[in-house]
Coordinates of C-alpha atoms in Angstrom, one line a residue:
Chain T
M205 CA -22.1 10.7 -3.0
D206 CA -19.0 12.0 -4.7
S207 CA -19.0 12.2 -8.5
D208 CA -16.5 10.3 -10.6
A209 CA -14.6 13.4 -11.4
E210 CA -14.3 14.3 -7.7
L211 CA -13.0 10.8 -6.9
L212 CA -10.5 10.8 -9.7
C213 CA -8.9 13.9 -8.2
R214 CA -8.0 11.8 -5.2
V215 CA -7.7 8.1 -6.2
G216 CA -3.9 8.3 -6.5
H217 CA -3.5 8.9 -2.9
D218 CA -6.7 8.4 -1.0
R219 CA -7.9 4.9 -0.2
D220 CA -11.5 5.7 0.3
A221 CA -11.7 7.6 -3.0
F222 CA -10.1 4.7 -4.8
E223 CA -12.3 2.2 -3.1
Q224 CA -15.5 4.0 -4.1
F225 CA -14.4 4.4 -7.7
Y226 CA -13.3 0.7 -8.0
V227 CA -16.5 -0.6 -6.5
R228 CA -18.5 1.7 -8.9
H229 CA -16.7 0.6 -12.0
V230 CA -15.1 -2.8 -11.6
G231 CA -18.1 -4.6 -13.0
R232 CA -18.2 -2.5 -16.2
V233 CA -14.5 -3.0 -16.8
R234 CA -14.9 -6.7 -16.2
A235 CA -17.7 -6.9 -18.7
F236 CA -15.7 -4.8 -21.2
A237 CA -12.7 -7.1 -20.9
A238 CA -14.9 -10.2 -21.1
R239 CA -16.2 -9.0 -24.5
R240 CA -12.6 -8.8 -25.8
C241 CA -10.5 -11.4 -24.0
A242 CA -10.2 -15.0 -24.8
N243 CA -10.1 -16.5 -21.2
A244 CA -10.5 -15.7 -17.6
G245 CA -6.9 -15.2 -16.9
D246 CA -6.6 -12.4 -19.6
V247 CA -9.9 -10.8 -18.1
A248 CA -8.3 -10.7 -14.7
D249 CA -5.0 -9.3 -16.0
A250 CA -6.9 -6.7 -18.0
V251 CA -8.9 -5.6 -15.0
S252 CA -5.9 -5.3 -12.7
A253 CA -3.8 -3.5 -15.4
T254 CA -6.6 -1.0 -16.0
F255 CA -7.1 -0.1 -12.3
L256 CA -3.3 0.1 -11.8
T257 CA -3.1 2.5 -14.6
V258 CA -6.0 4.5 -13.1
I259 CA -4.0 5.0 -9.9
D260 CA -1.1 6.4 -11.9
A261 CA -3.1 8.4 -14.4
A262 CA -6.1 9.8 -12.5
E263 CA -4.6 13.1 -12.0
G264 CA -4.6 13.6 -15.8
Y265 CA -8.3 13.1 -16.1
D266 CA -10.0 16.2 -17.5
A267 CA -13.7 16.2 -16.9
R268 CA -14.3 18.7 -19.7
R269 CA -13.1 16.0 -22.3
G270 CA -15.8 13.5 -21.4
R271 CA -17.3 11.2 -18.9
A272 CA -15.0 9.3 -16.4
S273 CA -16.5 6.0 -17.6
A274 CA -15.5 6.6 -21.2
W275 CA -11.9 7.6 -19.9
L276 CA -11.8 4.4 -17.9
L277 CA -12.8 2.2 -20.9
G278 CA -10.2 3.9 -23.0
I279 CA -7.6 2.8 -20.5
A280 CA -9.1 -0.7 -20.5
A281 CA -8.9 -0.8 -24.3
H282 CA -5.3 0.3 -24.3
E283 CA -4.4 -2.3 -21.7
I284 CA -6.1 -5.2 -23.5
A285 CA -4.3 -4.2 -26.7
A286 CA -1.0 -4.2 -24.7
L287 CA -1.9 -7.5 -23.1
Y288 CA -2.1 -9.2 -26.4
R289 CA 1.2 -7.6 -27.5
G290 CA 2.6 -9.3 -24.3
E291 CA 3.5 -6.0 -22.6
A292 CA 0.8 -5.6 -20.0
R293 CA 1.4 -8.9 -18.3
E294 CA 5.0 -7.9 -17.7
Q295 CA 4.0 -4.5 -16.5
A296 CA 1.6 -6.1 -14.0
T297 CA 4.2 -8.5 -12.8
V298 CA 6.6 -5.6 -12.4
R299 CA 4.0 -4.0 -10.4
R300 CA 3.4 -7.2 -8.5
I301 CA -0.3 -7.5 -9.3
A302 CA -0.8 -10.0 -12.0
G303 CA -4.5 -10.4 -11.9
R304 CA -4.6 -14.1 -12.8
R305 CA -2.6 -15.0 -9.7
L306 CA -5.6 -13.7 -7.6
L307 CA -8.0 -16.0 -9.4
Q308 CA -9.5 -19.0 -7.7
S309 CA -11.5 -21.8 -9.3
D310 CA -14.8 -20.2 -8.6
D311 CA -13.6 -16.9 -10.1
I312 CA -12.5 -18.7 -13.2
A313 CA -15.9 -20.3 -13.6
R314 CA -17.6 -17.1 -13.1
L315 CA -15.5 -15.2 -15.5
E316 CA -15.7 -17.9 -18.3
A317 CA -19.5 -17.7 -17.8
Q318 CA -19.4 -14.0 -18.3
I319 CA -17.1 -14.4 -21.5
D320 CA -19.8 -16.8 -22.9
A321 CA -22.6 -14.4 -21.9
E322 CA -20.9 -11.4 -23.5
R323 CA -20.2 -13.4 -26.7
L324 CA -22.1 -11.8 -29.6
A325 CA -24.8 -13.6 -31.4
P326 CA -23.2 -15.7 -34.2
Q327 CA -24.7 -13.6 -37.1
V328 CA -23.4 -10.4 -35.6
S329 CA -20.1 -12.0 -34.8
A330 CA -19.7 -13.1 -38.4
A331 CA -20.7 -9.7 -39.8
L332 CA -18.2 -8.0 -37.5
A333 CA -15.5 -10.3 -38.3
R334 CA -15.8 -9.3 -41.9
A335 CA -15.6 -5.6 -41.0
P336 CA -12.3 -3.8 -40.9
K337 CA -10.8 -3.8 -37.3
A338 CA -11.2 0.0 -36.8
E339 CA -15.0 -0.2 -37.7
R340 CA -15.4 -3.3 -35.5
E341 CA -14.0 -1.8 -32.4
L342 CA -15.9 1.5 -32.9
L343 CA -19.1 -0.4 -33.2
M344 CA -18.4 -2.4 -30.1
L345 CA -17.7 0.8 -28.1
V346 CA -20.9 2.4 -29.2
A347 CA -23.3 -0.5 -29.4
Y348 CA -22.1 -2.7 -26.5
D349 CA -20.2 -0.4 -24.1
G350 CA -22.6 2.5 -24.3
L351 CA -20.2 5.2 -25.3
T352 CA -21.2 8.1 -27.5
P353 CA -19.5 8.4 -30.9
S354 CA -17.3 11.2 -29.6
E355 CA -16.3 9.2 -26.6
A356 CA -15.5 6.2 -28.7
A357 CA -13.4 8.5 -31.0
R358 CA -11.3 9.5 -28.0
V359 CA -10.8 5.9 -27.0
L360 CA -9.6 5.1 -30.4
G361 CA -7.6 8.2 -30.9
I362 CA -9.5 9.4 -33.9
T363 CA -11.6 12.6 -34.6
A364 CA -15.3 12.6 -33.8
V365 CA -16.0 13.2 -37.5
A366 CA -14.0 10.2 -38.6
A367 CA -15.8 8.1 -35.9
R368 CA -19.2 9.1 -37.3
V369 CA -18.2 8.3 -40.9
R370 CA -16.8 4.9 -39.8
L371 CA -19.9 4.2 -37.7
A372 CA -22.2 5.0 -40.5
R373 CA -20.2 2.7 -42.8
A374 CA -20.2 0.0 -40.2
R375 CA -23.9 0.2 -39.7
R376 CA -24.5 0.0 -43.5
R377 CA -22.2 -3.1 -43.6
L378 CA -24.1 -4.8 -40.7
A379 CA -27.5 -3.9 -42.1
A380 CA -26.5 -5.6 -45.4
A381 CA -25.5 -8.7 -43.4
Q382 CA -28.9 -9.1 -41.8
P383 CA -30.2 -10.1 -39.3
L384 CA -28.9 -7.5 -36.9
S385 CA -31.6 -7.3 -34.2
S386 CA -31.5 -9.5 -31.2
G387 CA -34.9 -10.8 -31.8
P388 CA -35.8 -13.7 -34.1
P389 CA -35.2 -13.1 -37.7
A390 CA -38.3 -12.2 -39.8
S391 CA -40.1 -15.2 -41.4
T392 CA -39.3 -15.7 -45.0
E393 CA -42.0 -18.4 -45.4
P394 CA -44.9 -17.3 -47.8
K395 CA -47.9 -16.4 -45.9
E396 CA -51.1 -18.4 -46.4
Q397 CA -53.9 -16.7 -48.2
A398 CA -57.0 -16.2 -46.1
Chain H
M108 CA -22.5 -2.0 -3.6
S109 CA -19.9 -2.1 -0.9
P110 CA -16.4 -3.7 -1.0
S111 CA -17.5 -6.6 1.1
S112 CA -20.2 -7.6 -1.5
L113 CA -17.6 -7.8 -4.3
P114 CA -16.9 -11.4 -5.6
G115 CA -13.7 -13.1 -4.7
F116 CA -11.2 -12.0 -7.3
E117 CA -12.5 -8.4 -7.4
R118 CA -12.2 -8.2 -3.6
R119 CA -8.7 -9.5 -3.5
L120 CA -7.7 -7.3 -6.3
L121 CA -9.1 -4.3 -4.4
D122 CA -6.9 -5.2 -1.4
D123 CA -3.8 -5.2 -3.5
L124 CA -4.6 -2.0 -5.4
L125 CA -5.2 -0.3 -2.0
E126 CA -1.8 -1.3 -1.0
V127 CA -0.4 0.3 -4.2
V128 CA -2.3 3.6 -3.3
D129 CA -0.8 3.5 0.1
E130 CA 2.7 3.1 -1.2
R131 CA 2.1 5.8 -3.7
R132 CA 1.0 8.2 -1.1
A133 CA 4.0 7.2 1.2
A134 CA 6.3 7.9 -1.8
A135 CA 4.8 11.3 -2.4
D136 CA 5.1 12.2 1.3
Q137 CA 8.8 11.1 1.3
A138 CA 9.5 13.0 -1.9
Q139 CA 7.9 16.1 -0.4
A140 CA 9.7 15.6 2.9
V141 CA 13.3 16.0 2.0
P142 CA 13.3 19.6 0.9
V143 CA 11.4 20.5 4.1
Q144 CA 13.8 18.7 6.3
R145 CA 16.7 20.6 4.6
Q146 CA 15.1 23.8 5.4
G147 CA 15.1 23.1 9.1
S148 CA 16.6 25.7 11.4
R149 CA 20.1 25.3 12.7
W150 CA 19.1 24.4 16.3
Q151 CA 16.7 21.8 14.9
R152 CA 19.6 20.2 13.0
R153 CA 21.9 20.3 16.0
L154 CA 19.3 18.8 18.2
R155 CA 18.7 16.0 15.7
H156 CA 22.5 15.6 15.4
R157 CA 22.8 15.2 19.2
W158 CA 19.9 12.7 19.6
G159 CA 21.3 10.8 16.7
L160 CA 24.7 10.6 18.3
V161 CA 23.2 9.5 21.7
L162 CA 21.0 6.9 20.2
A163 CA 23.8 5.5 18.1
L164 CA 26.0 5.2 21.1
V165 CA 23.3 3.6 23.1
A166 CA 22.8 1.1 20.3
V167 CA 26.5 0.2 20.2
I168 CA 26.8 -0.1 24.0
S169 CA 23.6 -2.0 24.6
G170 CA 24.1 -4.1 21.6
G171 CA 26.9 -6.1 23.4
T172 CA 27.6 -8.8 20.8
A173 CA 26.2 -6.6 18.0
V174 CA 28.1 -7.0 14.7
A175 CA 29.0 -3.4 14.0
T176 CA 31.5 -1.4 16.0
T177 CA 31.5 1.8 14.1
V178 CA 29.5 4.7 15.5
W179 CA 27.6 6.5 12.8
I180 CA 24.8 9.0 13.1
P181 CA 22.2 8.6 10.4
Q182 CA 19.2 10.7 10.5
L183 CA 16.0 8.7 10.6
G184 CA 13.0 10.0 9.0
N185 CA 12.3 13.7 8.5
D186 CA 10.3 16.6 9.8
H187 CA 7.5 16.1 7.3
A188 CA 6.8 12.5 7.6
G189 CA 7.9 12.0 11.2
R190 CA 10.9 10.1 12.6
P191 CA 11.1 6.4 13.3
S192 CA 12.9 5.3 16.4
M193 CA 16.1 3.4 16.5
A194 CA 16.1 -0.3 17.4
T195 CA 18.3 -1.3 20.3
G196 CA 17.6 -5.0 20.4
A197 CA 19.2 -7.7 18.3
L198 CA 17.8 -8.6 14.9
P199 CA 15.3 -11.5 14.7
S200 CA 17.3 -14.7 14.3
E201 CA 15.3 -15.9 11.3
L202 CA 16.5 -12.8 9.3
V203 CA 20.1 -13.3 10.1
E204 CA 19.8 -17.0 9.3
S205 CA 18.2 -16.3 5.9
L206 CA 20.5 -13.6 4.7
A207 CA 24.3 -13.8 4.7
V208 CA 24.5 -10.1 3.9
L209 CA 23.2 -9.5 7.5
R210 CA 25.8 -11.8 9.0
R211 CA 28.7 -9.8 7.6
Q212 CA 30.3 -6.7 9.2
Q213 CA 28.7 -3.4 8.2
Q214 CA 31.1 -1.7 5.9
D215 CA 31.7 1.9 4.8
A216 CA 29.7 1.6 1.8
D217 CA 26.8 0.5 3.9
R218 CA 26.8 3.9 5.6
G219 CA 27.2 5.9 2.4
P220 CA 25.1 8.8 1.1
R221 CA 22.5 6.7 -0.6
V222 CA 21.9 4.6 2.5
R223 CA 21.6 7.8 4.6
E224 CA 19.1 9.2 2.2
A225 CA 17.1 6.1 2.3
L226 CA 17.0 6.2 6.0
Q227 CA 15.9 9.9 5.8
R228 CA 13.0 8.8 3.6
L229 CA 11.6 6.3 6.1
P230 CA 8.4 7.9 7.4
G231 CA 7.9 7.8 11.1
T232 CA 4.2 7.4 10.5
E233 CA 5.0 4.0 9.0
F234 CA 8.1 2.6 10.6
S235 CA 9.6 2.2 14.0
N236 CA 12.7 0.6 15.5
V237 CA 15.0 0.9 12.6
H238 CA 18.2 -1.4 12.9
I239 CA 20.7 1.1 11.6
Q240 CA 23.6 -1.4 12.1
S241 CA 21.8 -3.7 9.7
A242 CA 21.6 -1.3 6.8
R243 CA 23.3 -2.8 3.8
M244 CA 24.3 -1.5 0.3
L245 CA 23.5 -4.4 -1.8
Q246 CA 24.3 -3.5 -5.4
T247 CA 25.1 -0.4 -7.4
W248 CA 24.8 0.5 -11.0
P249 CA 25.2 3.7 -13.0
G250 CA 22.5 6.0 -11.7
G251 CA 21.1 3.7 -9.0
A252 CA 21.6 1.3 -6.1
S253 CA 19.7 -1.3 -4.1
I254 CA 19.7 -1.1 -0.3
L255 CA 18.5 -3.4 2.4
L256 CA 16.9 -1.7 5.5
V257 CA 15.5 -3.6 8.5
A258 CA 12.7 -1.8 10.4
E259 CA 9.5 -2.6 12.1
H260 CA 6.4 -1.2 10.8
A261 CA 4.4 1.1 13.1
G262 CA 0.8 -0.2 13.6
A263 CA -0.7 -3.4 12.5
T264 CA 0.2 -3.2 8.7
G265 CA 1.1 -6.9 8.5
R266 CA 4.1 -6.0 6.5
G267 CA 7.5 -7.5 7.4
P268 CA 10.7 -5.8 8.5
L269 CA 12.9 -6.5 5.5
C270 CA 12.8 -3.6 3.2
L271 CA 14.4 -3.6 -0.2
V272 CA 14.9 0.0 -1.3
V273 CA 15.9 1.0 -4.8
S274 CA 17.6 4.4 -5.0
S275 CA 17.5 5.8 -8.6
D276 CA 18.8 9.1 -9.9
Y277 CA 16.5 8.8 -12.9
G278 CA 13.4 8.9 -10.6
Q279 CA 14.6 12.1 -8.9
R280 CA 15.4 13.8 -12.2
N281 CA 12.3 12.9 -14.1
R282 CA 9.6 11.5 -11.8
T283 CA 6.8 11.6 -14.3
R284 CA 8.5 9.0 -16.4
V285 CA 8.8 6.4 -13.7
R286 CA 5.9 4.1 -14.5
A287 CA 5.7 2.3 -11.2
P288 CA 4.9 4.7 -8.3
S289 CA 6.0 2.1 -5.8
T290 CA 9.5 1.9 -7.3
G291 CA 11.8 2.5 -4.4
Q292 CA 10.6 0.2 -1.7
R293 CA 9.2 -3.2 -0.9
C294 CA 9.0 -4.6 2.5
G295 CA 8.1 -8.0 3.6
T296 CA 8.6 -11.0 5.9
V297 CA 11.0 -13.9 5.7
E298 CA 8.1 -15.7 4.0
D299 CA 7.9 -13.0 1.4
L300 CA 11.6 -13.3 0.9
R301 CA 11.4 -17.1 0.3
A302 CA 8.4 -16.6 -2.0
G303 CA 10.3 -14.1 -4.2
R304 CA 8.0 -11.3 -3.3
L305 CA 10.7 -8.8 -2.2
A306 CA 11.2 -7.4 -5.7
V307 CA 11.0 -3.9 -7.1
G308 CA 10.7 -3.2 -10.8
A309 CA 10.1 -0.3 -12.9
V310 CA 10.0 0.7 -16.6
I311 CA 12.4 3.6 -16.8
G312 CA 13.2 5.3 -20.1
G313 CA 11.7 2.4 -22.0
R314 CA 13.8 -0.2 -20.3
L315 CA 12.8 -2.7 -17.6
T316 CA 14.9 -2.4 -14.3
F317 CA 14.4 -5.2 -11.9
N318 CA 15.8 -5.7 -8.4
A319 CA 15.1 -8.5 -5.9
L320 CA 16.2 -9.7 -2.6
V321 CA 16.9 -13.5 -2.5
P322 CA 17.6 -15.9 0.4
D323 CA 20.8 -17.7 1.0
G324 CA 21.4 -20.5 -1.4
V325 CA 20.4 -18.6 -4.5
A326 CA 23.5 -17.9 -6.6
R327 CA 22.1 -16.7 -9.8
V328 CA 18.7 -16.0 -11.3
E329 CA 17.5 -17.1 -14.7
I330 CA 15.1 -14.8 -16.6
P331 CA 13.5 -16.3 -19.7
Q332 CA 13.4 -14.1 -22.7
R333 CA 10.7 -14.0 -25.3
R334 CA 10.9 -14.6 -29.1
G335 CA 13.0 -17.7 -28.6
R336 CA 16.0 -15.9 -27.2
P337 CA 18.2 -17.6 -24.6
P338 CA 17.5 -16.7 -21.0
L339 CA 19.3 -13.9 -19.2
V340 CA 21.3 -14.9 -16.2
A341 CA 21.9 -12.4 -13.3
E342 CA 24.5 -13.2 -10.6
V343 CA 23.4 -12.8 -7.0
R344 CA 25.7 -10.5 -4.9
N345 CA 24.9 -9.6 -1.3
N346 CA 21.7 -11.6 -1.5
A347 CA 20.4 -9.4 -4.2
V348 CA 20.0 -9.5 -7.9
H349 CA 19.8 -6.6 -10.4
F350 CA 19.2 -6.8 -14.2
E351 CA 17.9 -4.5 -17.0
A352 CA 16.1 -5.7 -20.1
A353 CA 14.1 -4.4 -23.0
T354 CA 10.5 -3.8 -22.1
G355 CA 8.4 -6.7 -23.2
G356 CA 11.5 -8.9 -23.8
V357 CA 11.4 -11.0 -20.7
D358 CA 8.9 -13.1 -18.8
L359 CA 9.1 -12.1 -15.2
A360 CA 6.5 -14.6 -14.1
A361 CA 8.8 -17.4 -15.1
I362 CA 12.0 -16.4 -13.3
R363 CA 14.0 -19.3 -11.7
W364 CA 16.3 -19.2 -8.8
L365 CA 19.4 -21.4 -9.3
D366 CA 22.0 -22.5 -6.7
E367 CA 25.8 -22.5 -7.3
H368 CA 25.5 -25.8 -9.2
G369 CA 22.9 -24.4 -11.6
L370 CA 20.1 -26.5 -9.9
P371 CA 16.7 -24.8 -9.3
V372 CA 16.1 -23.5 -5.8
E373 CA 12.6 -24.1 -4.6
V374 CA 10.4 -21.0 -4.2
T375 CA 7.9 -21.2 -1.4
P376 CA 4.7 -19.6 -2.6

């Protein structure tokens, strides 16, 4: 099986390479978009815009600078930001593939369910909402998308050192806003004396 | 996981994306082809010239009631990407009935350098039976032009014979800044024409450039602008529309076709 780096060398002009890369990563990009988009149409647009950009930009991928999955999520983050600035949808229309036009009713139901499933626990959401935007996105990339701090730094266009500093600050902020764990919060009731 | 096991949206998106990959490869082949063709030996060029002349004469003679009467000798395809054949039969009637530009006489501008170059860029691996007498220069603007070519696709690609080709000087000078790799060509059927799918767009130098082929009955195209600005209106000429706008400033998904009275023309999805 070809590595991601080997596939990316060819995806711009080779159907088989693109198909393999797409099948391997589309679920991850969809989940990434579902965590950040408000509705199924936006998720679809974000996924289509991301892979369209992959076709254009794959030749520029440099394996020495990190994993292909981190590079891919960096593109997805950029496209989602552009989507909410109103640019990506126009680009997609220009390039004739507006993702939402490909949606059918069962797709919408499935993507809406995924958006709900990816929604963070209310306590975490509230704590993140209070954090500065830069810290919030960094924490999402590391904690939920599985990137290393260095990879997340590249996605956000900041240095690895800055990422680590922000991450430490974000963790302290979240720790202060307990509970952070996904398990049930610790009981605060007084224990009975034996 | 295999492509067939992908859910509906993801599978349909994959099909569309693969088409983009194909178009990108074809564009790269064509771009690579022209210098190779120019390096051909003198006898190769003479041979091509003679065959072109013979085929053009055959087309005119056998065409009988064909519209064009001028003999011209365009080179079809190139050495690198192969050479499509020349069509000798009449155009399908549904094309002629849908596009007034195909019912008028071919003019000198329709046989100009940009059209000739577009014909040279048609790869023989993808096209066959090119109707050279139906080539039309649709619109020109500083640095570019839109062209209509009619050609059958080789193999079972499912694509139609109407090809909207955009020729851009900018793309040749600075290829890396052309965002859309498929800029340059969009082929489809009459159904694609009526659905508004025969359109080519690109963001060039930070501006959106949009071209589309429209059927008879569409006199102008209304393009809504964002931020409360009044819509842009582009006049249709030669069944084609061209406009440029600021990137992010217009809503292409909401384009409306209007007839000569300003009433909406129905788009068949």
